[in-house]
Short mmCIF file of C-alpha atoms and ligand atoms in Angstrom, two decimals:
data_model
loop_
_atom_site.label_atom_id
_atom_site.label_comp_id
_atom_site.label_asym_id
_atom_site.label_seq_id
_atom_site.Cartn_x
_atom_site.Cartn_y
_atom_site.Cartn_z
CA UNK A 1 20.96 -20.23 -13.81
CA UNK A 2 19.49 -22.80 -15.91
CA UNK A 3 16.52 -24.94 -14.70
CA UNK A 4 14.87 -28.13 -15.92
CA UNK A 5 11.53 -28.25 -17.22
CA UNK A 6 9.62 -32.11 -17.01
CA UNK A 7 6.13 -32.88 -18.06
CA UNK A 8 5.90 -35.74 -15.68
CA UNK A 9 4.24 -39.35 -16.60
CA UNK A 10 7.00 -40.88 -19.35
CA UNK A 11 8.16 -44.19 -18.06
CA UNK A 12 11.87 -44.31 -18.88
CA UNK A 13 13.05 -47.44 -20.98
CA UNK A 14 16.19 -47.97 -22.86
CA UNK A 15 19.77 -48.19 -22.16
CA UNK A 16 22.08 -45.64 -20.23
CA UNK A 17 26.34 -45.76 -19.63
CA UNK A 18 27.03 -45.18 -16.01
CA UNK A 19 29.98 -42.43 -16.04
CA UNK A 20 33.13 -42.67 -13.91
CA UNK A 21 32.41 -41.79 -10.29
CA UNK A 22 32.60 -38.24 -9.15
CA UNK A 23 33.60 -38.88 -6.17
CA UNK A 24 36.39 -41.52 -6.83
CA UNK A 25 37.93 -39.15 -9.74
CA UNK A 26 38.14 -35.74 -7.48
CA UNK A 27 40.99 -37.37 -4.79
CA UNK A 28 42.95 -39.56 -7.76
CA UNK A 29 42.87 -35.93 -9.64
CA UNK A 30 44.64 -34.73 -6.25
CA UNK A 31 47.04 -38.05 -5.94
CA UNK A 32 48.80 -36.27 -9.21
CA UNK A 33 50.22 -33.88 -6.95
CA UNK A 34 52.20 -36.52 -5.21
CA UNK A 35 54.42 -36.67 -7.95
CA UNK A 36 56.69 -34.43 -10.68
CA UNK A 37 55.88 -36.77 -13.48
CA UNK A 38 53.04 -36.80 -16.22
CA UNK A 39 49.38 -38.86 -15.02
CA UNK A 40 46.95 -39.82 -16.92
CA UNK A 41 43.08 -40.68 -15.57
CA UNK A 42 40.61 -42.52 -17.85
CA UNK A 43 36.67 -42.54 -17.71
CA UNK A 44 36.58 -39.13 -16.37
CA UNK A 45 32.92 -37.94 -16.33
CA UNK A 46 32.49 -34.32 -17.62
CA UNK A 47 31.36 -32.80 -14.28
CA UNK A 48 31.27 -29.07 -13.52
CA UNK A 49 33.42 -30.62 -10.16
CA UNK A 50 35.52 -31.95 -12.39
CA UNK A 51 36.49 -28.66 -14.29
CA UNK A 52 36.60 -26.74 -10.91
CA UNK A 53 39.19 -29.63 -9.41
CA UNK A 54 41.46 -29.16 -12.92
CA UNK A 55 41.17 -25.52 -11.89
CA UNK A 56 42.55 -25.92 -8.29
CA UNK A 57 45.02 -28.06 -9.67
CA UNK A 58 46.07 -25.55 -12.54
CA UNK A 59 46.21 -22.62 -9.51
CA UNK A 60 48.57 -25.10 -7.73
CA UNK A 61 51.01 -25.35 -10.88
CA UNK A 62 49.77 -28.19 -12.28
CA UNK A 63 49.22 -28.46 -16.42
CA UNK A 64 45.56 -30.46 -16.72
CA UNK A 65 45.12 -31.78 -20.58
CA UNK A 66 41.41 -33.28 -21.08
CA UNK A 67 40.83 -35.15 -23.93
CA UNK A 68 37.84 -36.69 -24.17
CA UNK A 69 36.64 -38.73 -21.33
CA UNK A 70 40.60 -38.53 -19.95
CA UNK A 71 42.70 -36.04 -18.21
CA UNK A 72 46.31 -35.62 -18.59
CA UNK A 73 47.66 -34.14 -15.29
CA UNK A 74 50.98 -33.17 -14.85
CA UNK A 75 52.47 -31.72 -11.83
CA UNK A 76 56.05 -31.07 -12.61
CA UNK A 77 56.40 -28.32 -9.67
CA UNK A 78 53.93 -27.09 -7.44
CA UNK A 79 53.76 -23.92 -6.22
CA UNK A 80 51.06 -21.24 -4.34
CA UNK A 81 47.86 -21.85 -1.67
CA UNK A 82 44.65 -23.28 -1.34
CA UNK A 83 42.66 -20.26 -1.95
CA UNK A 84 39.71 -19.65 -0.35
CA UNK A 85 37.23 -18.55 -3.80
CA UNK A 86 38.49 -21.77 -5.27
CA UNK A 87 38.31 -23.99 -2.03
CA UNK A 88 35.10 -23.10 -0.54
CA UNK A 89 32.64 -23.55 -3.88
CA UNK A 90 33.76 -27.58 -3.53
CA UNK A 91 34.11 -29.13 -0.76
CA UNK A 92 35.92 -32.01 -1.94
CA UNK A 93 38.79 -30.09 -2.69
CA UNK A 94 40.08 -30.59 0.99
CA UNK A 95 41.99 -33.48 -0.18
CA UNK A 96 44.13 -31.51 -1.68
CA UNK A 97 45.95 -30.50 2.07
CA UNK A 98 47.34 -34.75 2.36
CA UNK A 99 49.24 -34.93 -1.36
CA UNK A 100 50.35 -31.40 -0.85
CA UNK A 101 51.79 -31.52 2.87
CA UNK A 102 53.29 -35.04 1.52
CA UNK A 103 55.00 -33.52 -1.62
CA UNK A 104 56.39 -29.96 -0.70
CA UNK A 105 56.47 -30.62 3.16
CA UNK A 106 54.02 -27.90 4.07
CA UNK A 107 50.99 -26.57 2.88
CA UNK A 108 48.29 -24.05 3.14
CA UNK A 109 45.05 -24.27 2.55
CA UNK A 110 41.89 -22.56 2.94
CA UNK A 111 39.73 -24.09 5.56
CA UNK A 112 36.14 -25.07 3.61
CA UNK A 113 33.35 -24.03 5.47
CA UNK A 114 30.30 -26.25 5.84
CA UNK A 115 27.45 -26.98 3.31
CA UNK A 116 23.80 -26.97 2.99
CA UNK A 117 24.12 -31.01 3.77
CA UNK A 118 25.58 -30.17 7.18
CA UNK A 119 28.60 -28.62 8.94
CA UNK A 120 31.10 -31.05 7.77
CA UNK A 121 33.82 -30.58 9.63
CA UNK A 122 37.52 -31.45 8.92
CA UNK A 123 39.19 -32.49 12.63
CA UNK A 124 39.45 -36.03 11.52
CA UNK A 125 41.70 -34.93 8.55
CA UNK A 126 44.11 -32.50 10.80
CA UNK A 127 43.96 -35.15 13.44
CA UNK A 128 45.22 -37.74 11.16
CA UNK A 129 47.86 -36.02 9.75
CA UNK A 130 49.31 -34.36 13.18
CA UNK A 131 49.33 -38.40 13.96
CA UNK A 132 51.63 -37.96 11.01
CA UNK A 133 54.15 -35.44 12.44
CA UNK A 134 52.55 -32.32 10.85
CA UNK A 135 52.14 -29.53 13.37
CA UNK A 136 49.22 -27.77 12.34
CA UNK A 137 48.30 -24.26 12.75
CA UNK A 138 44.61 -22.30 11.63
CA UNK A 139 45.23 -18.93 10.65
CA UNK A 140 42.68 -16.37 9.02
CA UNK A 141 40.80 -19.14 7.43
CA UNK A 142 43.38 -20.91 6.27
CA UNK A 143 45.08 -24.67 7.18
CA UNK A 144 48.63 -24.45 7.58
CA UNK A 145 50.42 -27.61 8.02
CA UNK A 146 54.47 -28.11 8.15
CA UNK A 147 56.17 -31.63 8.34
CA UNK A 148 60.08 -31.45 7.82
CA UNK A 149 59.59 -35.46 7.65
CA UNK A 150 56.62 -36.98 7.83
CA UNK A 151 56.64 -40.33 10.09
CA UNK A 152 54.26 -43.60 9.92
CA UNK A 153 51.94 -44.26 12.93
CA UNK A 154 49.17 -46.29 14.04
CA UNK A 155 46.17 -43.91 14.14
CA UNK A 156 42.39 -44.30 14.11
CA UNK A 157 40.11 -42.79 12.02
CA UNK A 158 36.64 -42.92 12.99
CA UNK A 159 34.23 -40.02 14.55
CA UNK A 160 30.79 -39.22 16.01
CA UNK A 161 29.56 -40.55 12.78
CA UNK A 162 31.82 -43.34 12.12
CA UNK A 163 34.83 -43.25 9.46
CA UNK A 164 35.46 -40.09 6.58
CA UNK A 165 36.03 -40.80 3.58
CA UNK A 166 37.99 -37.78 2.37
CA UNK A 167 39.93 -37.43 5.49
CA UNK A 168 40.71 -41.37 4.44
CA UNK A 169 41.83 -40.10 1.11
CA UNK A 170 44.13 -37.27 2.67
CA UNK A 171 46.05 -39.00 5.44
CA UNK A 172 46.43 -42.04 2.64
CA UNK A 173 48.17 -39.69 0.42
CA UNK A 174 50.33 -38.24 3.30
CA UNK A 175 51.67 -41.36 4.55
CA UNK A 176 52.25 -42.80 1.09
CA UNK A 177 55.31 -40.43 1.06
CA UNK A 178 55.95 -40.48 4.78
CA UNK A 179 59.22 -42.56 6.67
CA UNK A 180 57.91 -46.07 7.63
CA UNK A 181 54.73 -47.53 7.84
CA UNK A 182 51.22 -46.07 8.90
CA UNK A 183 48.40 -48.07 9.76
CA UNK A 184 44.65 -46.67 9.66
CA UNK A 185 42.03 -47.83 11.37
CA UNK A 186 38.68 -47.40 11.04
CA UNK A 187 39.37 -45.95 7.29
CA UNK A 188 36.71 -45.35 5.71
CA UNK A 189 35.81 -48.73 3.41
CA UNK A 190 33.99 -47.21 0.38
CA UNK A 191 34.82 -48.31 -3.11
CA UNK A 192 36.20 -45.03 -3.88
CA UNK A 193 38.79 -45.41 -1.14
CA UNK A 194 39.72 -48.79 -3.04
CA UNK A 195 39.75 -46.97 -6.54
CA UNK A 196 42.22 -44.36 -5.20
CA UNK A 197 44.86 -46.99 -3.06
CA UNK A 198 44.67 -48.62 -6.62
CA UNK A 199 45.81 -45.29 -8.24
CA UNK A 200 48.36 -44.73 -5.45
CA UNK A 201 49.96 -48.52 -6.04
CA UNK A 202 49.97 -47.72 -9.41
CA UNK A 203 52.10 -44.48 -8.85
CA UNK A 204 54.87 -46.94 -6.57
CA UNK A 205 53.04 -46.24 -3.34
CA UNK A 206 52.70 -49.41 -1.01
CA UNK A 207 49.14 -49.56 0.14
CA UNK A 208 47.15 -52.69 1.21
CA UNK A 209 43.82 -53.78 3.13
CA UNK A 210 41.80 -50.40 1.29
CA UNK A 211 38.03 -50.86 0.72
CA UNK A 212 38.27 -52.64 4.80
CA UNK A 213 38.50 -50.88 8.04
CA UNK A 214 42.41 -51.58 8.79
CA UNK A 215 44.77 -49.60 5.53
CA UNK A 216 48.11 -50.22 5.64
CA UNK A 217 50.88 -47.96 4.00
CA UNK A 218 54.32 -48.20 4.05
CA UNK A 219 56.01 -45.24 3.07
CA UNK A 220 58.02 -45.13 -0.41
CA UNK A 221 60.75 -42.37 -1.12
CA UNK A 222 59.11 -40.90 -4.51
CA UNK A 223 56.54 -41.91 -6.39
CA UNK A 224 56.01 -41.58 -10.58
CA UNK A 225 53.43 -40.94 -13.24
CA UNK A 226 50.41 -43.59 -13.62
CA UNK A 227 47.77 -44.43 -15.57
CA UNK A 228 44.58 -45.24 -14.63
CA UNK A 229 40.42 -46.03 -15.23
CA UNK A 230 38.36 -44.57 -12.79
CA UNK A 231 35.65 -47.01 -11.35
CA UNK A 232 31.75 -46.85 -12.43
CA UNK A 233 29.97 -44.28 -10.64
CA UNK A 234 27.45 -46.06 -8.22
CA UNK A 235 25.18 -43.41 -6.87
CA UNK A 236 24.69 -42.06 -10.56
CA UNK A 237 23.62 -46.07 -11.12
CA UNK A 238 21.68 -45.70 -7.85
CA UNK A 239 19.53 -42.80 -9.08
CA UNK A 240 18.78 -43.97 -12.81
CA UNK A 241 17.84 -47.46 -10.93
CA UNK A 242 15.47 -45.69 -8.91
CA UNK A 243 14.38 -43.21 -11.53
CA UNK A 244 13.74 -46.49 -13.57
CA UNK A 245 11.79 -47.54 -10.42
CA UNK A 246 9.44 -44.29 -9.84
CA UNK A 247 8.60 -44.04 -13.78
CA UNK A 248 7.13 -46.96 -13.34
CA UNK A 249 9.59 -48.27 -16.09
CA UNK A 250 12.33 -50.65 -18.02
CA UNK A 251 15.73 -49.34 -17.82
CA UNK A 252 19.20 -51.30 -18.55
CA UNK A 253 22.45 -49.97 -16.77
CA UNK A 254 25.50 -50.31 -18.56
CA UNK A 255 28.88 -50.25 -16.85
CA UNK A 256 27.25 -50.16 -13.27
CA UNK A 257 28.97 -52.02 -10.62
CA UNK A 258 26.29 -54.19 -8.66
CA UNK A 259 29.13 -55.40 -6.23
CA UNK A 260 29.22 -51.72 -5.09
CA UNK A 261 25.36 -50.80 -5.25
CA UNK A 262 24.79 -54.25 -2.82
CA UNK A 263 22.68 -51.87 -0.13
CA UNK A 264 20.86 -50.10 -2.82
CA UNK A 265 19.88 -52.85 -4.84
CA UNK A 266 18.91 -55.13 -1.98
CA UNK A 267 16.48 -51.83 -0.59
CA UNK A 268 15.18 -51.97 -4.22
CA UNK A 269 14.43 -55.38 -4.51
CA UNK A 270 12.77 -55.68 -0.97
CA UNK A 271 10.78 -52.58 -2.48
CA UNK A 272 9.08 -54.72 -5.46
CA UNK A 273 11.77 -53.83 -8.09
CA UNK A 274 12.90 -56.24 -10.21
CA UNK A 275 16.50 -56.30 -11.20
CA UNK A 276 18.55 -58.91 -13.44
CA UNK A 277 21.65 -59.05 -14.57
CA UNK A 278 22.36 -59.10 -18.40
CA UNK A 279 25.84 -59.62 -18.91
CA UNK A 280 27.52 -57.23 -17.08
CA UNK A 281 24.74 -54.83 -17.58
CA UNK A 282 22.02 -54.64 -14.72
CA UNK A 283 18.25 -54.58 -15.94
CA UNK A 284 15.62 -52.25 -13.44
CA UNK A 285 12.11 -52.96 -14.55
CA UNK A 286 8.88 -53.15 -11.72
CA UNK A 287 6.95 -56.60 -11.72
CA UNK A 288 4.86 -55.56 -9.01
CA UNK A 289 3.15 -52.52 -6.73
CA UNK A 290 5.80 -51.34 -4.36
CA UNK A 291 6.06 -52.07 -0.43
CA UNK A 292 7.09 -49.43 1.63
CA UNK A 293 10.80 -50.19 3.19
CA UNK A 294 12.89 -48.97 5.65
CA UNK A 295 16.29 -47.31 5.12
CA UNK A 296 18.93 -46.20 7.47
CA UNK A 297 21.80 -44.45 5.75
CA UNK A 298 25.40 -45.50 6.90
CA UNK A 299 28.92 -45.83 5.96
CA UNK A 300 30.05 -48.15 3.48
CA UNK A 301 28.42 -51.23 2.91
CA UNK A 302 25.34 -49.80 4.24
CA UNK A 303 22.82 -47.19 2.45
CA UNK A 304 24.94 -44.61 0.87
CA UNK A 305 23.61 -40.84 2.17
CA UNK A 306 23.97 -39.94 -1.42
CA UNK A 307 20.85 -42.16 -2.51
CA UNK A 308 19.11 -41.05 0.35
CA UNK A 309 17.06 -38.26 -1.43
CA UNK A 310 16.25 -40.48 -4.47
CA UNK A 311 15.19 -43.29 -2.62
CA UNK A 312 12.63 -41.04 -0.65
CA UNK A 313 10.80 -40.08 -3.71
CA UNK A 314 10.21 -43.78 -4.67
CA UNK A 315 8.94 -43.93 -1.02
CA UNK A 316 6.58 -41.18 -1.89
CA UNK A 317 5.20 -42.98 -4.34
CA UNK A 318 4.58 -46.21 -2.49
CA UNK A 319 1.37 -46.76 -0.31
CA UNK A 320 2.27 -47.10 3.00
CA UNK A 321 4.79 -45.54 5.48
CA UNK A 322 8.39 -45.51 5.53
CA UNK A 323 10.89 -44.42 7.93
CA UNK A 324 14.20 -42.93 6.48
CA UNK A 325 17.02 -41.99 8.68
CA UNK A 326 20.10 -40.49 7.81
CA UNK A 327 22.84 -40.87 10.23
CA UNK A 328 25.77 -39.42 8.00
CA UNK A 329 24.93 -35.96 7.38
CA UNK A 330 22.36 -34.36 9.85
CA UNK A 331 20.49 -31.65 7.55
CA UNK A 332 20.35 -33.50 4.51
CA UNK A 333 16.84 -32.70 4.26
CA UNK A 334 16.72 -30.35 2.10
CA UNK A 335 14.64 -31.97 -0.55
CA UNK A 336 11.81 -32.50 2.04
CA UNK A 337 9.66 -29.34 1.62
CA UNK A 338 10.39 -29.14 -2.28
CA UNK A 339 8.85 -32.56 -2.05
CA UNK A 340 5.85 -31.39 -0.22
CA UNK A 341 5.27 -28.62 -2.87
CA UNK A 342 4.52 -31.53 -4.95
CA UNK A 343 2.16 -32.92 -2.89
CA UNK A 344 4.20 -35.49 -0.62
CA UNK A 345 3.57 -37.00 3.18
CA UNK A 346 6.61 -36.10 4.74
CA UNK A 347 7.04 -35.26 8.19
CA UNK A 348 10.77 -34.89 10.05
CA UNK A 349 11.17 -36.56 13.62
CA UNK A 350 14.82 -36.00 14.62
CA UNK A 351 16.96 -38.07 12.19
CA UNK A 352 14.48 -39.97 10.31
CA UNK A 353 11.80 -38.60 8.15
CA UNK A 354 8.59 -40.37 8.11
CA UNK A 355 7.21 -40.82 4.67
CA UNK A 356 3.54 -41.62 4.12
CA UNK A 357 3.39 -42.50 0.56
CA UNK A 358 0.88 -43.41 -2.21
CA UNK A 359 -0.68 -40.09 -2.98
CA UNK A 360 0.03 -39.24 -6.74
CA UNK A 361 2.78 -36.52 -6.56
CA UNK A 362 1.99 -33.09 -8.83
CA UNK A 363 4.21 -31.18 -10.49
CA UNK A 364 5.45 -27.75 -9.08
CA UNK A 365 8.27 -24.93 -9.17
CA UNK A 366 10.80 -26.16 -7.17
CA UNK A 367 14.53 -25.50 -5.79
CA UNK A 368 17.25 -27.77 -6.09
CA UNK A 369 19.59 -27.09 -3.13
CA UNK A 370 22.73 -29.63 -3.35
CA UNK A 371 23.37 -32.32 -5.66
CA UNK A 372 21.48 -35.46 -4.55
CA UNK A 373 18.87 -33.42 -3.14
CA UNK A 374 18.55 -31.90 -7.02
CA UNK A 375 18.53 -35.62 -8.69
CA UNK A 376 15.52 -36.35 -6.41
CA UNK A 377 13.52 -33.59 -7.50
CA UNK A 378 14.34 -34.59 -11.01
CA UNK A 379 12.74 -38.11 -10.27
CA UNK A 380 10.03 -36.77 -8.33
CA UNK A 381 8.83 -34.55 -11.54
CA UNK A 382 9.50 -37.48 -13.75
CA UNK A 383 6.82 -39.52 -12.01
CA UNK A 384 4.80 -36.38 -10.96
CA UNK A 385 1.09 -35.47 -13.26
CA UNK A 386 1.85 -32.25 -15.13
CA UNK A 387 4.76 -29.66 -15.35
CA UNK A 388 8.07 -29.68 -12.71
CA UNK A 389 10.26 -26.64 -13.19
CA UNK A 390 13.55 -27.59 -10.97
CA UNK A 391 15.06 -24.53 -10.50
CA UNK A 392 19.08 -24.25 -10.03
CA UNK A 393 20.27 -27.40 -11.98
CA UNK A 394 24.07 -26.31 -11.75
CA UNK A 395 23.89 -28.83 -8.21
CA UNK A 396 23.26 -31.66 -10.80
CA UNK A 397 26.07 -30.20 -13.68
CA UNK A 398 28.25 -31.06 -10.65
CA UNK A 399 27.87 -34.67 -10.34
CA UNK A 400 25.63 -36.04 -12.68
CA UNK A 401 26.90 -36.19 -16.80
CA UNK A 402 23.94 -34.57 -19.09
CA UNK A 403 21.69 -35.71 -17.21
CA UNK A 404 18.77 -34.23 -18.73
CA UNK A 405 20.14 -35.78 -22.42
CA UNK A 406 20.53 -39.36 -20.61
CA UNK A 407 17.14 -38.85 -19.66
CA UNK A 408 15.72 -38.02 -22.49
CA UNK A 409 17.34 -40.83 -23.97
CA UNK A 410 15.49 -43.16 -21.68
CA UNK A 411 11.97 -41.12 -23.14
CA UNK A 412 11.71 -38.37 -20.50
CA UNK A 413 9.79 -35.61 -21.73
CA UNK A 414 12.40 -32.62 -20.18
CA UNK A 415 14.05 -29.40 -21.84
CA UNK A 416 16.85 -27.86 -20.37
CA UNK A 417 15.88 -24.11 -20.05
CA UNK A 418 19.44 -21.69 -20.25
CA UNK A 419 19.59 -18.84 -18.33
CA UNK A 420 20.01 -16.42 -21.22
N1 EPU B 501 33.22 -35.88 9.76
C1 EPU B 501 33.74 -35.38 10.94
N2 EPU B 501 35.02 -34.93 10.94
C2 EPU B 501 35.80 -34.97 9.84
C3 EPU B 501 35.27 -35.48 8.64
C4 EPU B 501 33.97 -35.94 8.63
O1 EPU B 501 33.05 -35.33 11.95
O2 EPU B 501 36.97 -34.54 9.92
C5 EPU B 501 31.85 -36.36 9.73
C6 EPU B 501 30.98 -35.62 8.72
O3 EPU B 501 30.47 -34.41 9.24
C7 EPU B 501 29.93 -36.65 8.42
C8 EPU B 501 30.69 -37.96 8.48
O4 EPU B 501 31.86 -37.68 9.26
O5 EPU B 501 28.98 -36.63 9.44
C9 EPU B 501 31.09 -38.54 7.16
O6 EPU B 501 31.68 -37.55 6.34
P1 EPU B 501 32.84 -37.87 5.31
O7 EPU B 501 34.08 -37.21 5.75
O8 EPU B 501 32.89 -39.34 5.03
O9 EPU B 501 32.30 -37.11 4.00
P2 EPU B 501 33.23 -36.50 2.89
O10 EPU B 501 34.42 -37.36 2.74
O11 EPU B 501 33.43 -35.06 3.12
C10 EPU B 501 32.32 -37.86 0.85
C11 EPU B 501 31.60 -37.55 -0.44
C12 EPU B 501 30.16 -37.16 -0.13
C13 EPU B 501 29.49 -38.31 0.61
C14 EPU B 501 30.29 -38.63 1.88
C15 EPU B 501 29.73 -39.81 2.66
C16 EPU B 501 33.33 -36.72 -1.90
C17 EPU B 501 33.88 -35.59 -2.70
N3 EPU B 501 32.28 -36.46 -1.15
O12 EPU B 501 32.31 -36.64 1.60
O13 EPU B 501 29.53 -36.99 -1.40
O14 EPU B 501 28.17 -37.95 0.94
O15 EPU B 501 31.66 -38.92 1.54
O16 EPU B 501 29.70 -40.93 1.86
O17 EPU B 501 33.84 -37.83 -1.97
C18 EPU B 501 27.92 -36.19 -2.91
O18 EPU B 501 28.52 -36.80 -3.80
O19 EPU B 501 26.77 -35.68 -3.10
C19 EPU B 501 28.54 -36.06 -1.59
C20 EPU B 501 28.14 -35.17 -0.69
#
């Protein structure tokens, strides 16, 4: 497995292109399914999720062309299961069961399994879709879901934790095909929910009121091939910003979409961080020692959970204390004891982790143990005295484009070491 290696200290200045999101591509990559004819998806970042999604989707019957930064998907018939070995390495591959049930009528699919991040559970999706008409039935691990004709229903959305977005993305895709019209509430309102009704209206569904809590569909009888540009990835913006922040440097985001980093960038600012806008680029520089803030994480437009980690480090860093609290996912702490082998204040009270920053971090061996949790150690040995090794970087491969050669771009001092 390769690992990074930073000699901490560089302050990161230049330019960097913010990808397409991750998490926006991975559902419009399983909208294809949803119809026979050819799709094409621009501004696809090169993501190891990426590759594994084409995979699923090539396992399903699907042919999956990438050309550059695009992906040619074509679906023309659609055959086989959700299998566990392919299922169960990405989460996000649950919304494949919505576009699926919607197309052939049934479906099976392997049930996930939860994650280091928590035990992310899937009842909003079945519930959603049994709303639907789809009798549902769990077998051996596996989903299976039949819906002769699926019907349009007022149904509601939210849980214990407020609205999913994935389950969002599946019961969309169902009802696009389904008789009549379905109305969700308390959909999830993230941008990536927007990004994927766009892809869906582009294919002849009829979907309106996406990126608020009410979504609207009205069922069409077939739907075609599209084309379409995947939205700017936010949280990648998110953690250069804050990377930008901790170094303690000048960074300029290009292609980053400050109407969807609002929560972020308003944390940042309150946090001493300068940012202005250059165009349409967004400019992260530090005018000022940083104030401890703050954060709670919540659905969309609140704190994203996915900046969560980063934004601790920069806490780390700042004299003072700071409570964070993460409502979305409850063990997405993970980062919290690699960040004390680097020397940080960090102590866990229930859901909020109580950060007493200030103390120069030093580098360390550490373990990256999911994605977000990964990019934080990343920033935390960017700003750290001496030599990070962050062990297991195939969590960032997975969401984050080169990130070590954008970094090193920007002036950070890192080598990517290959597992030989
Ligand atoms: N939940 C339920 N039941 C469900 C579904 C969700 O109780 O049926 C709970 C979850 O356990 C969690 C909360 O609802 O407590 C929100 O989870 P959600 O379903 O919104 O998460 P998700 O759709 O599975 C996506 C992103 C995550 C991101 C979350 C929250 C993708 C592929 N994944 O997951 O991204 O953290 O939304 O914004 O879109 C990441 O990129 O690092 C990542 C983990």
């Amino acid at each position: 497995m390769d690992s990074f290696l930073i000699k901490g200290g560089a302050p990161l200045h230049g330019d960097v292109a913010i990808g397409g999101a991750k998490n926006a591509v991975l559902p419009i990559m399983a909208a294809t399914l949803l119809t026979p004819e050819p799709c094409v998806i621009h501004r696809v970042p090169n993501l190891s999720d990426v590759q594994f999604m084409s995979k699923i989707l090539a396992s399903l019957g699907a042919e999956v062309k990438p050309q550059g930064h695009s992906l040619a998907i074509r679906a023309a018939k659609i055959k086989g299961v959700g299998d566990y070995d392919l299922i169960r390495k990405m989460r996000g591959s649950i919304c494949i069961l919505g576009p699926l049930l919607a197309r052939q009528g049934h479906a099976i699919v392997s049930l996930p399994g939860g994650c280091v991040i928590g035990a992310r559970p899937i009842d909003l999706h079945l519930k959603g879709l049994k709303e639907l008409g789809a009798k549902i039935r769990i077998d051996s691990g596996y989903i299976h879901v039949r819906a002769r004709r699926l019907a349009g229903n007022a149904l509601f959305l939210g849980g214990r934790c407020g609205p999913t977005v994935l389950g969002t993305a599946n019961v969309m895709m169902a009802a696009v095909l389904a008789d009549g019209v379905t109305i969700i509430e308390s959909a999830a309102c993230e941008p990536e929910v927007i990004d994927l009704a766009d892809f869906l209206n582009a294919m002849g569904a009829r979907v309106s009121g996406a990126g608020g809590p009410t979504i609207t569909i009205t069922g069409v009888k077939d739907l075609h091939g599209a084309e379409h540009e995947v939205i700017a990835d936010r949280i990648e913006a998110a953690t250069f910003a804050i990377a930008a922040a901790a170094t303690n440097g000048e960074v300029t985001l290009h292609g980053a979409r400050a109407d969807h980093m609002r929560a972020v960038l308003d944390k940042l600012r309150e946090a001493g961080v300068k940012i202005e806008r250059i165009g349409p680029a967004l400019k992260i520089s530090r005018n000022a020692r940083l104030k401890p803030v703050d954060i709670t994480t919540l659905p969309y437009s609140g704190f994203p959970t996915d900046a969560q980690a980063q934004m601790m480090v920069l806490m780390t860093l700042t004299p003072g204390i700071s409570i964070i609290t993460e409502r979305i996912f409850e063990s997405r702490f993970m980062h919290v004891s690699e960040l004390a082998r680097l020397g940080a204040d960090i102590a866990i009270e229930g859901p909020s982790a109580i950060v007493k920053g200030g103390k120069p971090l030093s580098g360390a061996p550490v373990m990256a143990s999911d994605l977000r949790a990964s990019a934080a150690l990343v920033i935390a040995g960017l700003a750290a005295r001496g030599s990070t090794q962050v062990n297991r970087v195939y969590h960032i491969d997975r969401g984050y484009e080169q990130m070590d050669v954008k970094l090193r771009k920007l002036g950070a001092r890192m080598e990517r070491l290959e597992e030989t």
